[in-house]
CSV table of N, CA and C and ligand atoms in Angstrom, one decimal:
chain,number,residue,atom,x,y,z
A,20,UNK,N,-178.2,-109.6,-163.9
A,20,UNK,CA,-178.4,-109.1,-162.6
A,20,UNK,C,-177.2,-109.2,-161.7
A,21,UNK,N,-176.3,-110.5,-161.7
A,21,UNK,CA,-175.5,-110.3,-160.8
A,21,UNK,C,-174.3,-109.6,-161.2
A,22,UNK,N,-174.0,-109.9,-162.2
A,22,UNK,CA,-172.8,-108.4,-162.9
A,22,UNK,C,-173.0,-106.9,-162.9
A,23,UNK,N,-174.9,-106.8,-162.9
A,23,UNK,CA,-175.4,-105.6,-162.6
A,23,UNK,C,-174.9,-104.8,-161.3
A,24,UNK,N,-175.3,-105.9,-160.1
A,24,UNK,CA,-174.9,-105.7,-159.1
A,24,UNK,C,-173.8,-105.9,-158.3
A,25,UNK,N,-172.6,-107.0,-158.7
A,25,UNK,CA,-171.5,-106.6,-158.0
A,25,UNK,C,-170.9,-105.2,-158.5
A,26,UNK,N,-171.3,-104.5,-159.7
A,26,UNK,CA,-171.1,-103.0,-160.2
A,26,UNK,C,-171.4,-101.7,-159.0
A,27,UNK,N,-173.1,-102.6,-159.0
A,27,UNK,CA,-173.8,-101.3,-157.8
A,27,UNK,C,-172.8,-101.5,-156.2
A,28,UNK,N,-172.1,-102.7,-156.1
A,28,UNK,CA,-171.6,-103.1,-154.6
A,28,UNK,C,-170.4,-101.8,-154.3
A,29,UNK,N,-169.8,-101.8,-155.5
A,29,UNK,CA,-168.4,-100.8,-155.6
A,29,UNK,C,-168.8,-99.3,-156.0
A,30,UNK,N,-169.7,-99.2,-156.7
A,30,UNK,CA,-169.8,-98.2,-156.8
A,30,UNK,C,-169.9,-96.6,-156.3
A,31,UNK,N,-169.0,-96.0,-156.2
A,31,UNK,CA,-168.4,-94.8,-155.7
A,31,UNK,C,-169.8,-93.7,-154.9
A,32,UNK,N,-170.9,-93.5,-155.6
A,32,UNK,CA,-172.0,-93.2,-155.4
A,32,UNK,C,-173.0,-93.9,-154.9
A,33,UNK,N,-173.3,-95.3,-155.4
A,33,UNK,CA,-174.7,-95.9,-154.3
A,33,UNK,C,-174.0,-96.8,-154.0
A,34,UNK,N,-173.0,-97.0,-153.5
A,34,UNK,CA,-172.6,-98.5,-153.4
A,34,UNK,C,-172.8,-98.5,-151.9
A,35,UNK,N,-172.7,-97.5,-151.0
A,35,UNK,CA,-172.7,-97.6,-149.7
A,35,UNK,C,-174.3,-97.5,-149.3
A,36,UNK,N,-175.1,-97.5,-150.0
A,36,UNK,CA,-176.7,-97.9,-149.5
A,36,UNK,C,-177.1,-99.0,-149.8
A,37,UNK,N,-176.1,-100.1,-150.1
A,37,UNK,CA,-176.6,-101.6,-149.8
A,37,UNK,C,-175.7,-102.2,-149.0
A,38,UNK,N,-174.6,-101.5,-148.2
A,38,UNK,CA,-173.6,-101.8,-147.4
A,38,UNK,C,-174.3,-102.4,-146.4
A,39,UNK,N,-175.3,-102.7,-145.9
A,39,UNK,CA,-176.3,-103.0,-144.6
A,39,UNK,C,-176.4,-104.7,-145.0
A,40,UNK,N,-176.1,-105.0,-146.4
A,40,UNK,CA,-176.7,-106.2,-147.2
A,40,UNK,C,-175.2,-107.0,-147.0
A,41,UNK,N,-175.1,-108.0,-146.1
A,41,UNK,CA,-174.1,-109.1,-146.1
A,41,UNK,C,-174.2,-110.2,-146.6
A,42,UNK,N,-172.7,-110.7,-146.2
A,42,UNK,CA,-173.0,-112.6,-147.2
A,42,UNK,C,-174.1,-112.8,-147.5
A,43,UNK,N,-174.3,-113.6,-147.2
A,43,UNK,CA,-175.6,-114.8,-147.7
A,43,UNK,C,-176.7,-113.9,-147.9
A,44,UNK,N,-177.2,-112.8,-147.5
A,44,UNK,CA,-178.1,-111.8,-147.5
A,44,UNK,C,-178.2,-111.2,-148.7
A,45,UNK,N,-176.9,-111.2,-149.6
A,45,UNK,CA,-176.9,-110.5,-151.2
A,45,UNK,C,-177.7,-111.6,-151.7
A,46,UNK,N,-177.4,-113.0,-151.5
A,46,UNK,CA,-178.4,-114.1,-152.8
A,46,UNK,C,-179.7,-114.2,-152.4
A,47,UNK,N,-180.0,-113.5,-151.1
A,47,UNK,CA,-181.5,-113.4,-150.7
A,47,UNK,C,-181.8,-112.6,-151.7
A,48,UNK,N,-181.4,-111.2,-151.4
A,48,UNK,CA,-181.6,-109.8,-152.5
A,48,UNK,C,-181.9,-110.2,-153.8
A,49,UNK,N,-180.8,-110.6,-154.5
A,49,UNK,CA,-180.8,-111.0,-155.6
A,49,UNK,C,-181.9,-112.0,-156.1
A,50,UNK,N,-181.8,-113.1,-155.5
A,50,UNK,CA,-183.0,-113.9,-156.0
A,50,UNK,C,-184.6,-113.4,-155.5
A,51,UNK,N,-185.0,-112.2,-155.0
A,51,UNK,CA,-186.1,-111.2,-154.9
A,51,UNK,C,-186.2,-110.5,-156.0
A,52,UNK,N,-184.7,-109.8,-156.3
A,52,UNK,CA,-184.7,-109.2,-157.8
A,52,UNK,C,-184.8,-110.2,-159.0
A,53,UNK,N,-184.6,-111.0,-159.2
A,53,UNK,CA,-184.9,-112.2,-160.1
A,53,UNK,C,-186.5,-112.1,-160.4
A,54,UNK,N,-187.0,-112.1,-159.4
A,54,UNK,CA,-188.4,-112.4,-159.2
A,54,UNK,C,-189.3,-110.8,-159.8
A,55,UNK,N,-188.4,-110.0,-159.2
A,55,UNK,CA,-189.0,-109.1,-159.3
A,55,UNK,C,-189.1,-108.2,-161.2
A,56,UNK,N,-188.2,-108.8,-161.3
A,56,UNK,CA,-187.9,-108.7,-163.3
A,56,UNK,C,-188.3,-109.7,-163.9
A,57,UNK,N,-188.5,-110.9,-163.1
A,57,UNK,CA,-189.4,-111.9,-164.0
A,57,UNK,C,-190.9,-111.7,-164.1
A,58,UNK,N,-191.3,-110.9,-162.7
A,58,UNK,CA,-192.6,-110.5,-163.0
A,58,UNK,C,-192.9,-109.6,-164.1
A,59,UNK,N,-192.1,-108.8,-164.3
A,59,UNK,CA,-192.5,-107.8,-165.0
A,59,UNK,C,-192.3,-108.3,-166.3
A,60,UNK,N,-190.7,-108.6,-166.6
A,60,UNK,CA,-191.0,-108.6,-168.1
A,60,UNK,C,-191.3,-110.3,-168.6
A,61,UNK,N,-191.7,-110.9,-167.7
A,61,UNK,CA,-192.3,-111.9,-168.4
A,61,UNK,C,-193.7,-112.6,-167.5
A,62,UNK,N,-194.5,-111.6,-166.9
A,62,UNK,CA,-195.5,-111.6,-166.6
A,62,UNK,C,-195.6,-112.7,-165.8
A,63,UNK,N,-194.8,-113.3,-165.1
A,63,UNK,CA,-195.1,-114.1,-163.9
A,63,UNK,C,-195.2,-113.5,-163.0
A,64,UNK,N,-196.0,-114.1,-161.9
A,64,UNK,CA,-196.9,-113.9,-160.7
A,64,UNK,C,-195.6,-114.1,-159.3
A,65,UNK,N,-194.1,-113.7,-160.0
A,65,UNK,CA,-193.3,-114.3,-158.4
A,65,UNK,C,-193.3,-113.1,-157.5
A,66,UNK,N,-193.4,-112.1,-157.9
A,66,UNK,CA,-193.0,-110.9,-156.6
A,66,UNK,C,-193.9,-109.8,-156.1
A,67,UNK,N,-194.4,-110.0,-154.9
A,67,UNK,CA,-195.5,-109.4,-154.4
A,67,UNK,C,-194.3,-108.0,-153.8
A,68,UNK,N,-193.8,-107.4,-153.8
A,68,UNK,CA,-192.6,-106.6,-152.5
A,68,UNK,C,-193.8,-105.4,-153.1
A,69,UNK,N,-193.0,-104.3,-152.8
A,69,UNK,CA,-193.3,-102.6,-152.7
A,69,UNK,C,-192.0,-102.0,-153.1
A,70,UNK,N,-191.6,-102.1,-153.9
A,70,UNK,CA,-190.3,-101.2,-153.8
A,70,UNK,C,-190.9,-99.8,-153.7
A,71,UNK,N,-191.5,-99.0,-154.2
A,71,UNK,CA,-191.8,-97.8,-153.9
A,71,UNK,C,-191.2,-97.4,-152.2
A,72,UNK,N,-192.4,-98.1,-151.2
A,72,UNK,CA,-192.2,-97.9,-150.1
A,72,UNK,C,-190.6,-98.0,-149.4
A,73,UNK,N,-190.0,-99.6,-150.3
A,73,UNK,CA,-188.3,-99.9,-150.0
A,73,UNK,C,-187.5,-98.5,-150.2
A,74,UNK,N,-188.1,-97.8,-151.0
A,74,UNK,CA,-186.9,-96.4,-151.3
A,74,UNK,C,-187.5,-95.5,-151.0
A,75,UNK,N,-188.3,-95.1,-150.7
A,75,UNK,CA,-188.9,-94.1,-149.3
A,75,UNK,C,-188.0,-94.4,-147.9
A,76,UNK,N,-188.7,-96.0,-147.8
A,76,UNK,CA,-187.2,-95.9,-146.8
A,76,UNK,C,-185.9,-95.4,-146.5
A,77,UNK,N,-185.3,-95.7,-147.9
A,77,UNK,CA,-183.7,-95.6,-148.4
A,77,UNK,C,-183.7,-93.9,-148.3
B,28,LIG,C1,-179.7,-95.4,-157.6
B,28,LIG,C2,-180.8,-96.1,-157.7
B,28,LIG,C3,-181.3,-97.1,-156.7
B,28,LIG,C4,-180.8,-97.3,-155.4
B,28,LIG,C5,-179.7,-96.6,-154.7
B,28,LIG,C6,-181.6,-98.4,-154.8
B,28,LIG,C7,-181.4,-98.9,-153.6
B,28,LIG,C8,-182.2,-100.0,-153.0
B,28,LIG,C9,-182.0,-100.5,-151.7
B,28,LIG,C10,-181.0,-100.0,-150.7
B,28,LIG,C11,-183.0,-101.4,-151.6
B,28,LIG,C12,-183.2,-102.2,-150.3
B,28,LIG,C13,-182.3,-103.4,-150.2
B,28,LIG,C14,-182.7,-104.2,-148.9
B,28,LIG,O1,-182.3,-103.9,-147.9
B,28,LIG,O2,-183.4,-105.2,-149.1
B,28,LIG,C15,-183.7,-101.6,-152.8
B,28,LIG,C16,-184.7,-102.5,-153.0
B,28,LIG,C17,-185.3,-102.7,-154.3
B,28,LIG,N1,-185.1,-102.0,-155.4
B,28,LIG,FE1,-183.8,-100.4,-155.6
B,28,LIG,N2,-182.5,-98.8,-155.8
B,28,LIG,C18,-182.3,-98.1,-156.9
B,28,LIG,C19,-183.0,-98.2,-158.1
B,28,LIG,C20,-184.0,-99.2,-158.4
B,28,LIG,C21,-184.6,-99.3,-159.7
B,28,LIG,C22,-184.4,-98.4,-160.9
B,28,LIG,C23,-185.4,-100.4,-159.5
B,28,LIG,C24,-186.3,-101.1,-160.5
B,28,LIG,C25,-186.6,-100.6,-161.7
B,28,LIG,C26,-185.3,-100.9,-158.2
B,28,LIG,C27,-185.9,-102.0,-157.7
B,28,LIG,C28,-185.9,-102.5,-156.4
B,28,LIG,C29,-186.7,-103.6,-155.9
B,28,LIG,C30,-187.7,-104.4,-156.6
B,28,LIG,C31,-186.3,-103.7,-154.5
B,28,LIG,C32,-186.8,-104.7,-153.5
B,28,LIG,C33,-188.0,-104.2,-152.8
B,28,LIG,C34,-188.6,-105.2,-151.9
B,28,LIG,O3,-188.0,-105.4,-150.8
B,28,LIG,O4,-189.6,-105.9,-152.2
B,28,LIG,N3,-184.4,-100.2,-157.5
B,28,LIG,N4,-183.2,-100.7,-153.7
């Protein structure tokens, strides 16, 4: 995840739609997304969000 994402930070095409996301605010992100791929592929109960709705926003 985090090599995933210092990739998406620079990246030429989406990098500027997490530009809103500062210091300390990326290991917030991050440790949501943790949760959010632990749910899934290992069936823990950590992440209630919406992303659907998150990128409607975006
Ligand atoms: C080019 C593709 C994508 C872009 C540009 C993108 C962008 C974003 C942005 C800007 C946020 C909100 C960050 C914030 O301010 O908190 C977000 C949230 C999120 N994204 Fe993506 N995303 C992409 C693809 C994906 C994919 C493929 C997945 C999963 C398979 C995903 C899962 C999530 C999740 C789980 C959240 C957090 C939602 C919440 O707040 O609960 N995203 N994404």
């Amino acid at each position: 995840m985090n090599t995933f994402y210092q990739k998406v930070m620079v990246d030429e095409r989406i990098g500027y739609m997490f530009s809103h996301i500062q210091g300390s605010h990326w290991q917030k992100y991050l440790e949501k997304m943790y949760r959010f791929w632990e749910s899934n592929i290992f069936d823990v109960d950590s992440y209630q969000g919406n992303p659907m709705l998150q990128h409607i926003e975006v």
